[in-house]
N, CA, C and O atoms as a GROMACS GRO file, in nm:
protein
  456
    1MET      N    1  -2.827  -0.126  -0.636
    1MET     CA    2  -2.829  -0.259  -0.692
    1MET      C    3  -2.864  -0.290  -0.838
    1MET      O    4  -2.970  -0.251  -0.886
    2THR      N    5  -2.777  -0.359  -0.906
    2THR     CA    6  -2.813  -0.379  -1.036
    2THR      C    7  -2.900  -0.482  -1.062
    2THR      O    8  -2.938  -0.549  -0.966
    3GLU      N    9  -2.943  -0.510  -1.175
    3GLU     CA   10  -3.040  -0.634  -1.225
    3GLU      C   11  -2.989  -0.757  -1.187
    3GLU      O   12  -3.069  -0.850  -1.176
    4HIS      N   13  -2.872  -0.776  -1.164
    4HIS     CA   14  -2.803  -0.893  -1.135
    4HIS      C   15  -2.779  -0.924  -0.998
    4HIS      O   16  -2.734  -1.030  -0.956
    5GLY      N   17  -2.812  -0.819  -0.928
    5GLY     CA   18  -2.825  -0.825  -0.788
    5GLY      C   19  -2.659  -0.760  -0.712
    5GLY      O   20  -2.625  -0.770  -0.594
    6GLU      N   21  -2.608  -0.716  -0.787
    6GLU     CA   22  -2.487  -0.670  -0.749
    6GLU      C   23  -2.483  -0.522  -0.710
    6GLU      O   24  -2.533  -0.434  -0.779
    7ASN      N   25  -2.419  -0.501  -0.593
    7ASN     CA   26  -2.423  -0.364  -0.531
    7ASN      C   27  -2.286  -0.306  -0.539
    7ASN      O   28  -2.194  -0.357  -0.475
    8PHE      N   29  -2.269  -0.201  -0.614
    8PHE     CA   30  -2.149  -0.111  -0.652
    8PHE      C   31  -2.149   0.013  -0.551
    8PHE      O   32  -2.064   0.101  -0.565
    9ALA      N   33  -2.227   0.018  -0.466
    9ALA     CA   34  -2.207   0.144  -0.394
    9ALA      C   35  -2.098   0.183  -0.320
    9ALA      O   36  -2.073   0.301  -0.300
   10HIS      N   37  -2.017   0.071  -0.270
   10HIS     CA   38  -1.886   0.110  -0.212
   10HIS      C   39  -1.768   0.028  -0.281
   10HIS      O   40  -1.670   0.003  -0.210
   11LYS      N   41  -1.770  -0.013  -0.407
   11LYS     CA   42  -1.682  -0.071  -0.487
   11LYS      C   43  -1.558  -0.001  -0.482
   11LYS      O   44  -1.452  -0.063  -0.470
   12ASP      N   45  -1.562   0.132  -0.492
   12ASP     CA   46  -1.449   0.209  -0.495
   12ASP      C   47  -1.419   0.288  -0.376
   12ASP      O   48  -1.334   0.377  -0.380
   13GLY      N   49  -1.502   0.251  -0.239
   13GLY     CA   50  -1.509   0.353  -0.125
   13GLY      C   51  -1.612   0.423  -0.139
   13GLY      O   52  -1.706   0.402  -0.215
   14MET      N   53  -1.594   0.528  -0.048
   14MET     CA   54  -1.692   0.648  -0.009
   14MET      C   55  -1.697   0.720  -0.143
   14MET      O   56  -1.615   0.709  -0.234
   15ASP      N   57  -1.808   0.797  -0.141
   15ASP     CA   58  -1.833   0.914  -0.238
   15ASP      C   59  -1.841   1.033  -0.136
   15ASP      O   60  -1.895   1.013  -0.027
   16THR      N   61  -1.790   1.156  -0.169
   16THR     CA   62  -1.820   1.276  -0.067
   16THR      C   63  -1.954   1.302  -0.039
   16THR      O   64  -1.984   1.358   0.066
   17ASP      N   65  -2.045   1.267  -0.125
   17ASP     CA   66  -2.180   1.299  -0.133
   17ASP      C   67  -2.256   1.208  -0.002
   17ASP      O   68  -2.363   1.238   0.051
   18GLU      N   69  -2.184   1.110   0.026
   18GLU     CA   70  -2.224   1.017   0.133
   18GLU      C   71  -2.180   1.081   0.276
   18GLU      O   72  -2.221   1.023   0.377
   19LEU      N   73  -2.119   1.166   0.288
   19LEU     CA   74  -2.049   1.244   0.403
   19LEU      C   75  -2.174   1.316   0.470
   19LEU      O   76  -2.259   1.375   0.404
   20THR      N   77  -2.174   1.303   0.615
   20THR     CA   78  -2.267   1.380   0.682
   20THR      C   79  -2.205   1.525   0.657
   20THR      O   80  -2.098   1.548   0.601
   21LYS      N   81  -2.301   1.624   0.714
   21LYS     CA   82  -2.270   1.750   0.698
   21LYS      C   83  -2.146   1.818   0.764
   21LYS      O   84  -2.078   1.907   0.713
   22MET      N   85  -2.125   1.755   0.896
   22MET     CA   86  -2.002   1.792   0.968
   22MET      C   87  -1.864   1.741   0.891
   22MET      O   88  -1.762   1.810   0.882
   23ALA      N   89  -1.880   1.611   0.840
   23ALA     CA   90  -1.770   1.546   0.782
   23ALA      C   91  -1.743   1.620   0.653
   23ALA      O   92  -1.624   1.645   0.629
   24TYR      N   93  -1.827   1.657   0.572
   24TYR     CA   94  -1.825   1.738   0.452
   24TYR      C   95  -1.774   1.867   0.474
   24TYR      O   96  -1.720   1.916   0.375
   25GLU      N   97  -1.777   1.939   0.580
   25GLU     CA   98  -1.733   2.063   0.614
   25GLU      C   99  -1.582   2.043   0.634
   25GLU      O  100  -1.510   2.143   0.628
   26THR      N  101  -1.528   1.929   0.655
   26THR     CA  102  -1.376   1.911   0.645
   26THR      C  103  -1.345   1.958   0.506
   26THR      O  104  -1.256   2.042   0.493
   27ILE      N  105  -1.407   1.916   0.405
   27ILE     CA  106  -1.344   1.968   0.266
   27ILE      C  107  -1.370   2.100   0.261
   27ILE      O  108  -1.270   2.164   0.229
   28SER      N  109  -1.477   2.171   0.281
   28SER     CA  110  -1.496   2.289   0.279
   28SER      C  111  -1.376   2.374   0.341
   28SER      O  112  -1.316   2.460   0.277
   29LEU      N  113  -1.349   2.338   0.477
   29LEU     CA  114  -1.248   2.424   0.546
   29LEU      C  115  -1.136   2.396   0.496
   29LEU      O  116  -1.049   2.481   0.514
   30ALA      N  117  -1.098   2.274   0.420
   30ALA     CA  118  -0.951   2.242   0.377
   30ALA      C  119  -0.952   2.336   0.254
   30ALA      O  120  -0.841   2.374   0.215
   31HIS      N  121  -1.059   2.380   0.187
   31HIS     CA  122  -1.036   2.485   0.062
   31HIS      C  123  -1.004   2.615   0.111
   31HIS      O  124  -0.936   2.686   0.037
   32GLU      N  125  -1.045   2.664   0.234
   32GLU     CA  126  -1.000   2.780   0.288
   32GLU      C  127  -0.876   2.775   0.331
   32GLU      O  128  -0.823   2.885   0.342
   33VAL      N  129  -0.805   2.672   0.362
   33VAL     CA  130  -0.652   2.657   0.383
   33VAL      C  131  -0.579   2.667   0.269
   33VAL      O  132  -0.498   2.759   0.260
   34LEU      N  133  -0.595   2.577   0.169
   34LEU     CA  134  -0.532   2.568   0.040
   34LEU      C  135  -0.620   2.498  -0.055
   34LEU      O  136  -0.683   2.397  -0.026
   35ASP      N  137  -0.622   2.560  -0.175
   35ASP     CA  138  -0.713   2.500  -0.281
   35ASP      C  139  -0.677   2.334  -0.323
   35ASP      O  140  -0.762   2.247  -0.344
   36VAL      N  141  -0.546   2.319  -0.327
   36VAL     CA  142  -0.534   2.171  -0.345
   36VAL      C  143  -0.535   2.092  -0.251
   36VAL      O  144  -0.526   1.975  -0.288
   37LEU      N  145  -0.545   2.112  -0.108
   37LEU     CA  146  -0.562   2.038   0.000
   37LEU      C  147  -0.715   2.005   0.008
   37LEU      O  148  -0.738   1.902   0.071
   38HIS      N  149  -0.809   2.063  -0.036
   38HIS     CA  150  -0.949   2.038  -0.043
   38HIS      C  151  -0.971   1.915  -0.153
   38HIS      O  152  -1.046   1.818  -0.140
   39LEU      N  153  -0.887   1.944  -0.260
   39LEU     CA  154  -0.908   1.835  -0.374
   39LEU      C  155  -0.831   1.713  -0.319
   39LEU      O  156  -0.886   1.607  -0.347
   40GLU      N  157  -0.750   1.705  -0.269
   40GLU     CA  158  -0.658   1.583  -0.202
   40GLU      C  159  -0.747   1.528  -0.104
   40GLU      O  160  -0.759   1.406  -0.108
   41ILE      N  161  -0.821   1.599  -0.005
   41ILE     CA  162  -0.894   1.535   0.097
   41ILE      C  163  -1.013   1.474   0.028
   41ILE      O  164  -1.058   1.361   0.052
   42GLY      N  165  -1.059   1.558  -0.057
   42GLY     CA  166  -1.208   1.502  -0.110
   42GLY      C  167  -1.151   1.383  -0.192
   42GLY      O  168  -1.208   1.277  -0.164
   43SER      N  169  -1.063   1.373  -0.278
   43SER     CA  170  -1.048   1.253  -0.352
   43SER      C  171  -1.010   1.147  -0.280
   43SER      O  172  -1.022   1.037  -0.334
   44SER      N  173  -0.955   1.154  -0.146
   44SER     CA  174  -0.905   1.054  -0.077
   44SER      C  175  -1.032   0.974  -0.017
   44SER      O  176  -1.012   0.866   0.040
   45ALA      N  177  -1.138   1.015  -0.027
   45ALA     CA  178  -1.275   0.959   0.024
   45ALA      C  179  -1.289   0.819  -0.014
   45ALA      O  180  -1.326   0.727   0.059
   46LYS      N  181  -1.257   0.814  -0.135
   46LYS     CA  182  -1.280   0.673  -0.206
   46LYS      C  183  -1.192   0.563  -0.169
   46LYS      O  184  -1.211   0.450  -0.213
   47LYS      N  185  -1.097   0.592  -0.090
   47LYS     CA  186  -1.001   0.500  -0.028
   47LYS      C  187  -1.068   0.432   0.106
   47LYS      O  188  -1.012   0.340   0.165
   48TYR      N  189  -1.188   0.487   0.147
   48TYR     CA  190  -1.236   0.448   0.271
   48TYR      C  191  -1.356   0.390   0.246
   48TYR      O  192  -1.402   0.410   0.134
   49LYS      N  193  -1.427   0.311   0.334
   49LYS     CA  194  -1.531   0.260   0.320
   49LYS      C  195  -1.623   0.312   0.421
   49LYS      O  196  -1.741   0.288   0.398
   50THR      N  197  -1.595   0.381   0.534
   50THR     CA  198  -1.681   0.468   0.612
   50THR      C  199  -1.638   0.583   0.638
   50THR      O  200  -1.518   0.605   0.626
   51GLU      N  201  -1.730   0.690   0.681
   51GLU     CA  202  -1.705   0.812   0.722
   51GLU      C  203  -1.586   0.824   0.846
   51GLU      O  204  -1.503   0.914   0.845
   52ASP      N  205  -1.592   0.737   0.934
   52ASP     CA  206  -1.504   0.739   1.040
   52ASP      C  207  -1.370   0.709   0.976
   52ASP      O  208  -1.268   0.771   1.007
   53GLU      N  209  -1.372   0.601   0.876
   53GLU     CA  210  -1.226   0.572   0.848
   53GLU      C  211  -1.183   0.689   0.753
   53GLU      O  212  -1.061   0.706   0.746
   54PHE      N  213  -1.260   0.772   0.679
   54PHE     CA  214  -1.230   0.896   0.609
   54PHE      C  215  -1.171   0.978   0.690
   54PHE      O  216  -1.061   1.023   0.657
   55LEU      N  217  -1.226   1.012   0.804
   55LEU     CA  218  -1.166   1.129   0.897
   55LEU      C  219  -1.056   1.083   0.967
   55LEU      O  220  -0.970   1.167   0.992
   56ARG      N  221  -1.036   0.949   1.010
   56ARG     CA  222  -0.928   0.906   1.076
   56ARG      C  223  -0.815   0.932   0.953
   56ARG      O  224  -0.717   1.000   0.981
   57GLY      N  225  -0.828   0.885   0.839
   57GLY     CA  226  -0.738   0.887   0.743
   57GLY      C  227  -0.701   1.038   0.713
   57GLY      O  228  -0.584   1.068   0.690
   58THR      N  229  -0.786   1.119   0.715
   58THR     CA  230  -0.767   1.234   0.707
   58THR      C  231  -0.688   1.314   0.797
   58THR      O  232  -0.624   1.413   0.760
   59LEU      N  233  -0.696   1.268   0.924
   59LEU     CA  234  -0.657   1.324   1.052
   59LEU      C  235  -0.482   1.285   1.055
   59LEU      O  236  -0.392   1.349   1.109
   60ILE      N  237  -0.473   1.170   0.983
   60ILE     CA  238  -0.311   1.121   0.986
   60ILE      C  239  -0.263   1.196   0.879
   60ILE      O  240  -0.145   1.231   0.890
   61ASN      N  241  -0.339   1.240   0.750
   61ASN     CA  242  -0.260   1.328   0.635
   61ASN      C  243  -0.228   1.463   0.711
   61ASN      O  244  -0.119   1.519   0.699
   62LEU      N  245  -0.326   1.507   0.785
   62LEU     CA  246  -0.312   1.638   0.822
   62LEU      C  247  -0.179   1.654   0.948
   62LEU      O  248  -0.115   1.757   0.966
   63LYS      N  249  -0.162   1.537   1.016
   63LYS     CA  250  -0.049   1.530   1.113
   63LYS      C  251   0.064   1.526   1.029
   63LYS      O  252   0.158   1.602   1.056
   64GLU      N  253   0.073   1.444   0.922
   64GLU     CA  254   0.194   1.444   0.844
   64GLU      C  255   0.224   1.578   0.763
   64GLU      O  256   0.337   1.604   0.720
   65ILE      N  257   0.129   1.648   0.750
   65ILE     CA  258   0.157   1.797   0.674
   65ILE      C  259   0.218   1.890   0.777
   65ILE      O  260   0.306   1.973   0.752
   66LEU      N  261   0.157   1.866   0.904
   66LEU     CA  262   0.181   1.950   0.995
   66LEU      C  263   0.318   1.924   1.076
   66LEU      O  264   0.366   2.006   1.154
   67ALA      N  265   0.381   1.782   1.041
   67ALA     CA  266   0.506   1.757   1.082
   67ALA      C  267   0.615   1.821   0.984
   67ALA      O  268   0.727   1.852   1.025
   68ASP      N  269   0.573   1.838   0.847
   68ASP     CA  270   0.679   1.944   0.770
   68ASP      C  271   0.579   2.032   0.673
   68ASP      O  272   0.560   2.018   0.552
   69PRO      N  273   0.541   2.099   0.735
   69PRO     CA  274   0.456   2.195   0.629
   69PRO      C  275   0.516   2.244   0.501
   69PRO      O  276   0.456   2.244   0.394
   70GLU      N  277   0.653   2.288   0.522
   70GLU     CA  278   0.736   2.335   0.410
   70GLU      C  279   0.754   2.261   0.300
   70GLU      O  280   0.771   2.305   0.186
   71ASN      N  281   0.748   2.109   0.345
   71ASN     CA  282   0.775   2.011   0.241
   71ASN      C  283   0.646   1.978   0.160
   71ASN      O  284   0.645   1.935   0.045
   72TYR      N  285   0.533   2.005   0.241
   72TYR     CA  286   0.406   1.988   0.179
   72TYR      C  287   0.384   2.107   0.072
   72TYR      O  288   0.346   2.083  -0.043
   73LEU      N  289   0.411   2.232   0.119
   73LEU     CA  290   0.390   2.352   0.042
   73LEU      C  291   0.470   2.348  -0.080
   73LEU      O  292   0.428   2.380  -0.191
   74ASP      N  293   0.594   2.303  -0.051
   74ASP     CA  294   0.679   2.296  -0.175
   74ASP      C  295   0.650   2.201  -0.292
   74ASP      O  296   0.672   2.214  -0.412
   75SER      N  297   0.589   2.095  -0.219
   75SER     CA  298   0.549   1.964  -0.329
   75SER      C  299   0.457   2.018  -0.421
   75SER      O  300   0.451   1.974  -0.536
   76TRP      N  301   0.371   2.124  -0.374
   76TRP     CA  302   0.277   2.186  -0.453
   76TRP      C  303   0.311   2.318  -0.532
   76TRP      O  304   0.231   2.383  -0.599
   77SER      N  305   0.446   2.346  -0.511
   77SER     CA  306   0.511   2.470  -0.564
   77SER      C  307   0.413   2.602  -0.498
   77SER      O  308   0.371   2.696  -0.564
   78TYR      N  309   0.392   2.582  -0.360
   78TYR     CA  310   0.327   2.699  -0.313
   78TYR      C  311   0.398   2.772  -0.213
   78TYR      O  312   0.358   2.879  -0.168
   79LEU      N  313   0.531   2.702  -0.169
   79LEU     CA  314   0.625   2.737  -0.080
   79LEU      C  315   0.635   2.914  -0.062
   79LEU      O  316   0.614   2.983   0.037
   80GLU      N  317   0.682   2.957  -0.218
   80GLU     CA  318   0.693   3.094  -0.198
   80GLU      C  319   0.567   3.211  -0.198
   80GLU      O  320   0.580   3.333  -0.185
   81THR      N  321   0.446   3.134  -0.217
   81THR     CA  322   0.334   3.218  -0.224
   81THR      C  323   0.247   3.199  -0.109
   81THR      O  324   0.156   3.281  -0.093
   82VAL      N  325   0.262   3.101  -0.024
   82VAL     CA  326   0.168   3.080   0.102
   82VAL      C  327   0.241   3.132   0.231
   82VAL      O  328   0.358   3.102   0.252
   83ASN      N  329   0.175   3.204   0.309
   83ASN     CA  330   0.217   3.219   0.452
   83ASN      C  331   0.224   3.110   0.519
   83ASN      O  332   0.123   3.043   0.544
   84LEU      N  333   0.344   3.077   0.556
   84LEU     CA  334   0.370   2.929   0.645
   84LEU      C  335   0.296   2.955   0.773
   84LEU      O  336   0.229   2.861   0.815
   85LYS      N  337   0.297   3.056   0.835
   85LYS     CA  338   0.220   3.051   0.966
   85LYS      C  339   0.074   3.065   0.970
   85LYS      O  340   0.011   3.027   1.068
   86SER      N  341   0.011   3.125   0.854
   86SER     CA  342  -0.130   3.106   0.819
   86SER      C  343  -0.162   2.966   0.793
   86SER      O  344  -0.258   2.910   0.845
   87PHE      N  345  -0.071   2.907   0.702
   87PHE     CA  346  -0.102   2.754   0.656
   87PHE      C  347  -0.121   2.676   0.786
   87PHE      O  348  -0.222   2.612   0.814
   88VAL      N  349  -0.006   2.690   0.865
   88VAL     CA  350   0.003   2.600   1.000
   88VAL      C  351  -0.127   2.604   1.084
   88VAL      O  352  -0.190   2.504   1.118
   89LYS      N  353  -0.159   2.736   1.114
   89LYS     CA  354  -0.275   2.778   1.184
   89LYS      C  355  -0.379   2.691   1.116
   89LYS      O  356  -0.431   2.603   1.184
   90GLY      N  357  -0.419   2.705   0.975
   90GLY     CA  358  -0.515   2.658   0.906
   90GLY      C  359  -0.539   2.502   0.920
   90GLY      O  360  -0.653   2.455   0.927
   91ILE      N  361  -0.420   2.422   0.925
   91ILE     CA  362  -0.401   2.298   0.952
   91ILE      C  363  -0.440   2.272   1.078
   91ILE      O  364  -0.501   2.167   1.095
   92GLU      N  365  -0.419   2.342   1.169
   92GLU     CA  366  -0.432   2.321   1.319
   92GLU      C  367  -0.586   2.305   1.332
   92GLU      O  368  -0.644   2.208   1.382
   93ILE      N  369  -0.648   2.425   1.276
   93ILE     CA  370  -0.804   2.446   1.294
   93ILE      C  371  -0.867   2.329   1.219
   93ILE      O  372  -0.967   2.278   1.268
   94LEU      N  373  -0.812   2.273   1.090
   94LEU     CA  374  -0.896   2.155   1.030
   94LEU      C  375  -0.877   2.044   1.133
   94LEU      O  376  -0.977   1.978   1.164
   95MET      N  377  -0.752   2.014   1.192
   95MET     CA  378  -0.747   1.904   1.238
   95MET      C  379  -0.834   1.904   1.376
   95MET      O  380  -0.880   1.796   1.416
   96SER      N  381  -0.858   2.031   1.453
   96SER     CA  382  -0.948   2.034   1.555
   96SER      C  383  -1.085   1.990   1.509
   96SER      O  384  -1.150   1.906   1.572
   97HIS      N  385  -1.132   2.052   1.391
   97HIS     CA  386  -1.261   1.989   1.327
   97HIS      C  387  -1.274   1.861   1.323
   97HIS      O  388  -1.367   1.807   1.381
   98VAL      N  389  -1.177   1.788   1.249
   98VAL     CA  390  -1.183   1.669   1.228
   98VAL      C  391  -1.204   1.576   1.369
   98VAL      O  392  -1.288   1.487   1.376
   99GLU      N  393  -1.121   1.610   1.470
   99GLU     CA  394  -1.114   1.543   1.595
   99GLU      C  395  -1.255   1.577   1.647
   99GLU      O  396  -1.309   1.481   1.703
  100LYS      N  397  -1.330   1.693   1.642
  100LYS     CA  398  -1.427   1.714   1.694
  100LYS      C  399  -1.555   1.633   1.628
  100LYS      O  400  -1.656   1.599   1.689
  101THR      N  401  -1.532   1.613   1.508
  101THR     CA  402  -1.631   1.543   1.440
  101THR      C  403  -1.643   1.383   1.471
  101THR      O  404  -1.744   1.313   1.482
  102LEU      N  405  -1.497   1.347   1.481
  102LEU     CA  406  -1.461   1.201   1.515
  102LEU      C  407  -1.552   1.159   1.661
  102LEU      O  408  -1.608   1.050   1.677
  103LYS      N  409  -1.551   1.248   1.738
  103LYS     CA  410  -1.585   1.262   1.899
  103LYS      C  411  -1.763   1.251   1.896
  103LYS      O  412  -1.825   1.198   1.989
  104LYS      N  413  -1.819   1.301   1.797
  104LYS     CA  414  -1.956   1.292   1.783
  104LYS      C  415  -2.010   1.184   1.723
  104LYS      O  416  -1.961   1.144   1.617
  105PRO      N  417  -2.130   1.114   1.788
  105PRO     CA  418  -2.194   0.985   1.718
  105PRO      C  419  -2.227   1.038   1.560
  105PRO      O  420  -2.244   1.155   1.526
  106GLN      N  421  -2.230   0.936   1.488
  106GLN     CA  422  -2.215   0.996   1.338
  106GLN      C  423  -2.383   1.048   1.310
  106GLN      O  424  -2.409   1.138   1.231
  107HIS      N  425  -2.481   0.980   1.383
  107HIS     CA  426  -2.611   1.026   1.388
  107HIS      C  427  -2.656   1.172   1.433
  107HIS      O  428  -2.768   1.223   1.425
  108GLU      N  429  -2.542   1.224   1.481
  108GLU     CA  430  -2.533   1.367   1.546
  108GLU      C  431  -2.475   1.475   1.460
  108GLU      O  432  -2.486   1.595   1.484
  109ARG      N  433  -2.404   1.413   1.340
  109ARG     CA  434  -2.320   1.511   1.269
  109ARG      C  435  -2.407   1.585   1.153
  109ARG      O  436  -2.359   1.661   1.070
  110GLY      N  437  -2.534   1.551   1.162
  110GLY     CA  438  -2.602   1.624   1.055
  110GLY      C  439  -2.634   1.507   0.941
  110GLY      O  440  -2.582   1.396   0.941
  111LYS      N  441  -2.729   1.555   0.844
  111LYS     CA  442  -2.766   1.469   0.726
  111LYS      C  443  -2.656   1.482   0.636
  111LYS      O  444  -2.567   1.565   0.655
  112THR      N  445  -2.659   1.395   0.527
  112THR     CA  446  -2.551   1.393   0.419
  112THR      C  447  -2.558   1.514   0.364
  112THR      O  448  -2.666   1.573   0.358
  113ALA      N  449  -2.442   1.568   0.315
  113ALA     CA  450  -2.438   1.714   0.230
  113ALA      C  451  -2.522   1.737   0.134
  113ALA      O  452  -2.571   1.846   0.106
  114PHE      N  453  -2.544   1.609   0.069
  114PHE     CA  454  -2.636   1.633  -0.060
  114PHE      C  455  -2.758   1.541  -0.076
  114PHE      O  456  -2.833   1.555  -0.173
   0.00000   0.00000   0.00000
């Protein structure tokens, strides 16, 4: 809170530092799938006010990627260099992690990552 009583904690949405351990692992797992994917997911946190909103939004994004993985890879100029089957498998693993995280109550997801 500022000296004027204003609270800017969520002015621009969440910060990844506010994510629980399990939710933050989503970003780490995304990095294992594709370097730009973790940047994309991490930066999307600012669009959401809560961790569950962030996870649901991430899940929607992952489903869109899975619907047309070639287009996603091509949009980042990775179509020629990334194995499509491995990429799809990585997205599926990531989606499974997000779904598992959403099913757990937030207080059981571990403390914030930082």
